[in-house]
CSV table of C-alpha atoms in Angstrom, one decimal:
chain,number,residue,atom,x,y,z
D,20,UNK,CA,14.6,12.6,-29.6
D,21,UNK,CA,17.9,12.5,-27.6
D,22,UNK,CA,20.7,14.1,-28.7
D,23,UNK,CA,23.9,12.4,-29.5
D,24,UNK,CA,27.4,13.1,-28.9
D,25,UNK,CA,30.4,12.4,-30.9
D,26,UNK,CA,32.9,9.8,-28.7
D,27,UNK,CA,35.6,12.6,-29.3
D,28,UNK,CA,34.1,15.1,-27.7
D,29,UNK,CA,34.3,13.4,-24.1
D,30,UNK,CA,37.7,11.8,-24.9
D,31,UNK,CA,40.1,12.1,-21.5
D,32,UNK,CA,43.7,11.8,-21.5
D,33,UNK,CA,45.4,12.6,-18.5
D,34,UNK,CA,49.2,11.8,-17.6
D,35,UNK,CA,51.1,12.0,-14.4
D,36,UNK,CA,54.6,11.1,-13.5
D,37,UNK,CA,54.8,8.4,-11.1
D,38,UNK,CA,57.0,9.0,-7.7
D,39,UNK,CA,58.2,6.9,-4.7
D,40,UNK,CA,55.0,7.9,-2.7
D,41,UNK,CA,52.8,5.8,-5.2
D,42,UNK,CA,55.1,2.3,-4.5
D,43,UNK,CA,53.4,-0.8,-2.8
D,44,UNK,CA,56.4,-3.1,-0.8
D,45,UNK,CA,58.1,-4.0,-3.5
D,46,UNK,CA,59.1,-0.8,-5.1
D,47,UNK,CA,56.5,-0.7,-7.9
D,48,UNK,CA,53.5,1.4,-8.2
D,49,UNK,CA,50.7,0.3,-6.5
D,50,UNK,CA,48.0,-1.1,-8.1
D,51,UNK,CA,45.2,0.6,-5.7
D,52,UNK,CA,46.6,4.0,-6.9
D,53,UNK,CA,46.6,3.0,-10.5
D,54,UNK,CA,42.8,2.0,-9.8
D,55,UNK,CA,42.1,5.4,-8.0
D,56,UNK,CA,43.2,7.6,-11.2
D,57,UNK,CA,41.6,5.1,-13.3
D,58,UNK,CA,38.2,6.1,-11.4
D,59,UNK,CA,38.9,9.3,-11.5
D,60,UNK,CA,39.0,9.2,-15.4
D,61,UNK,CA,35.9,7.4,-16.0
D,62,UNK,CA,34.2,9.7,-14.0
D,63,UNK,CA,35.8,13.0,-16.0
D,64,UNK,CA,35.1,11.3,-19.3
D,65,UNK,CA,31.6,10.2,-18.0
D,66,UNK,CA,30.6,13.3,-16.6
D,67,UNK,CA,31.6,15.3,-19.6
D,68,UNK,CA,29.6,13.0,-21.8
D,69,UNK,CA,26.2,13.1,-19.5
D,70,UNK,CA,26.8,16.7,-18.5
D,71,UNK,CA,26.0,15.6,-14.6
D,72,UNK,CA,27.5,14.3,-11.9
D,73,UNK,CA,28.2,10.5,-12.3
D,74,UNK,CA,29.0,7.5,-10.0
D,75,UNK,CA,30.7,4.3,-10.4
D,76,UNK,CA,28.4,1.3,-10.6
D,77,UNK,CA,30.6,-1.8,-11.7
D,78,UNK,CA,34.5,-2.6,-13.1
D,79,UNK,CA,34.6,-5.0,-15.6
D,80,UNK,CA,38.2,-6.8,-15.2
D,81,UNK,CA,41.2,-5.3,-14.4
D,82,UNK,CA,44.3,-7.0,-15.5
D,83,UNK,CA,47.6,-5.8,-14.6
D,84,UNK,CA,49.6,-6.7,-17.3
D,85,UNK,CA,52.9,-4.8,-16.4
D,86,UNK,CA,54.5,-3.3,-13.4
D,87,UNK,CA,54.7,0.4,-13.5
D,88,UNK,CA,58.2,1.7,-12.5
D,89,UNK,CA,59.1,4.9,-10.2
D,90,UNK,CA,60.1,8.0,-12.6
D,91,UNK,CA,57.5,6.3,-15.1
D,92,UNK,CA,55.1,9.0,-17.0
D,93,UNK,CA,51.4,7.0,-16.9
D,94,UNK,CA,49.1,7.9,-19.5
D,95,UNK,CA,45.6,6.9,-19.1
D,96,UNK,CA,43.1,7.4,-22.3
D,97,UNK,CA,39.3,7.5,-21.5
D,98,UNK,CA,36.5,7.3,-24.0
D,99,UNK,CA,32.8,6.5,-23.8
D,100,UNK,CA,32.7,3.2,-25.6
D,101,UNK,CA,28.7,2.3,-24.8
D,102,UNK,CA,25.4,4.3,-23.7
D,103,UNK,CA,22.6,2.8,-21.9
D,104,UNK,CA,19.7,4.8,-20.8
D,105,UNK,CA,21.2,6.0,-17.7
D,106,UNK,CA,24.7,4.6,-17.6
D,107,UNK,CA,28.0,4.3,-20.1
D,108,UNK,CA,30.9,2.3,-20.4
D,109,UNK,CA,33.9,4.0,-20.2
D,110,UNK,CA,36.9,2.3,-21.7
D,111,UNK,CA,40.4,2.9,-20.4
D,112,UNK,CA,43.6,2.5,-21.7
D,113,UNK,CA,46.9,2.6,-19.3
D,114,UNK,CA,50.1,2.9,-20.4
D,115,UNK,CA,53.9,3.7,-18.7
D,116,UNK,CA,56.6,5.2,-20.9
D,117,UNK,CA,60.2,5.5,-19.7
D,118,UNK,CA,61.0,9.0,-20.2
D,119,UNK,CA,64.5,8.4,-20.2
D,120,UNK,CA,64.4,5.8,-23.3
D,121,UNK,CA,61.0,6.5,-24.5
D,122,UNK,CA,60.1,2.8,-24.2
D,123,UNK,CA,56.3,2.4,-24.0
D,124,UNK,CA,54.6,-0.6,-22.0
D,125,UNK,CA,50.7,-0.8,-22.4
D,126,UNK,CA,49.8,-1.8,-18.4
D,127,UNK,CA,46.1,-2.5,-18.5
D,128,UNK,CA,43.0,-1.7,-19.9
D,129,UNK,CA,39.4,-2.0,-18.0
D,130,UNK,CA,36.1,-0.9,-18.9
D,131,UNK,CA,33.9,1.2,-15.9
D,132,UNK,CA,30.4,1.4,-16.2
D,133,UNK,CA,29.2,4.8,-14.7
D,134,UNK,CA,25.6,6.0,-14.1
D,135,UNK,CA,24.1,9.6,-14.3
D,136,UNK,CA,22.8,11.1,-11.4
D,137,UNK,CA,21.1,14.3,-11.0
D,138,UNK,CA,21.4,16.7,-7.9
D,139,UNK,CA,18.9,14.1,-5.7
D,140,UNK,CA,21.1,10.8,-6.8
D,141,UNK,CA,18.1,10.1,-9.1
D,142,UNK,CA,19.6,8.2,-12.5
D,143,UNK,CA,19.1,10.7,-15.4
D,144,UNK,CA,19.1,9.5,-19.1
D,145,UNK,CA,22.5,10.2,-20.9
D,146,UNK,CA,23.0,11.6,-24.3
D,147,UNK,CA,23.5,9.1,-27.2
D,148,UNK,CA,26.8,8.3,-28.9
D,149,UNK,CA,27.9,9.4,-32.6
D,150,UNK,CA,30.3,6.7,-33.8
D,151,UNK,CA,32.9,7.8,-36.5
D,152,UNK,CA,35.3,5.3,-36.9
D,153,UNK,CA,35.4,1.2,-37.3
D,154,UNK,CA,37.2,1.0,-33.7
D,155,UNK,CA,34.6,3.2,-32.0
D,156,UNK,CA,32.1,0.6,-33.5
D,157,UNK,CA,34.1,-2.1,-32.4
D,158,UNK,CA,34.4,-1.0,-29.0
D,159,UNK,CA,30.3,-0.3,-29.0
D,160,UNK,CA,29.7,-4.0,-30.4
D,161,UNK,CA,31.8,-5.4,-27.5
D,162,UNK,CA,30.4,-3.8,-24.7
D,163,UNK,CA,27.5,-5.4,-25.6
D,164,UNK,CA,28.7,-8.7,-26.0
D,165,UNK,CA,30.7,-7.9,-22.4
D,166,UNK,CA,27.0,-7.0,-21.3
D,167,UNK,CA,25.5,-10.1,-22.7
D,168,UNK,CA,28.5,-12.4,-20.9
D,169,UNK,CA,27.7,-10.4,-17.5
D,170,UNK,CA,24.0,-10.8,-17.2
D,171,UNK,CA,24.3,-15.0,-18.3
D,172,UNK,CA,26.9,-15.3,-15.3
D,173,UNK,CA,24.8,-13.5,-13.3
D,174,UNK,CA,21.6,-15.4,-14.2
D,175,UNK,CA,23.4,-18.6,-13.7
D,176,UNK,CA,24.7,-17.5,-10.3
D,177,UNK,CA,21.8,-16.2,-8.6
D,178,UNK,CA,19.7,-19.3,-10.0
D,179,UNK,CA,17.7,-20.7,-7.1
D,180,UNK,CA,18.9,-24.2,-8.6
D,181,UNK,CA,22.4,-23.7,-8.5
D,182,UNK,CA,24.1,-26.7,-7.5
D,183,UNK,CA,27.8,-27.7,-6.4
D,184,UNK,CA,26.6,-30.9,-8.1
D,185,UNK,CA,26.7,-29.4,-11.4
D,186,UNK,CA,30.6,-28.2,-11.6
D,187,UNK,CA,32.5,-30.7,-8.9
D,188,UNK,CA,33.8,-32.6,-12.4
D,189,UNK,CA,35.1,-29.1,-13.5
D,190,UNK,CA,37.2,-29.3,-10.3
D,191,UNK,CA,38.5,-32.9,-10.8
D,192,UNK,CA,42.0,-31.8,-12.7
D,193,UNK,CA,42.6,-28.7,-10.6
D,194,UNK,CA,44.8,-28.2,-7.5
D,195,UNK,CA,42.0,-28.4,-5.4
D,196,UNK,CA,40.9,-31.3,-2.7
D,197,UNK,CA,37.6,-31.9,-1.8
D,198,UNK,CA,36.7,-33.1,1.6
D,199,UNK,CA,33.0,-32.6,1.8
D,200,UNK,CA,30.9,-34.2,4.9
D,201,UNK,CA,28.8,-37.3,3.8
D,202,UNK,CA,25.6,-35.2,4.4
D,203,UNK,CA,26.9,-32.0,2.0
D,204,UNK,CA,27.4,-34.5,-1.2
């Protein structure tokens, strides 16, 4: 029988002050730097849950909602939202805080799928989750729904019979001009 671990037991929070070295050409904190921090916290959270080394398998939707300024304190909160046999979905919330005014902004949320590995690089089984409140149950169910949507999308795009003809009507009102050679139509 597999062991089970409470979501709280692998929850991680990190904070870091954003300095000029983290900026892009427009003076805002570079999104790539934030992604790197998110990958680190996802690794820490998944490794804490599984008690083993973990690798990033995929990242599901990273929407940058608000820019992060130099001098703001960035706080990332991560928890295991879902577990499969060898994988875990780690939910991450990123907030920035102006340390002078106390104003906080939600900058993004994302979901990293992490896979537990042994010392030989083989995938290993992870402990189950104990869900203790409605939010944890909701996050678990949403992770299942995201996985179902992802599988449906992958099946559609991987279908041998996928044809552009099935989708051309959807392009009529978009900002695109189609000029296909006659032999392509």
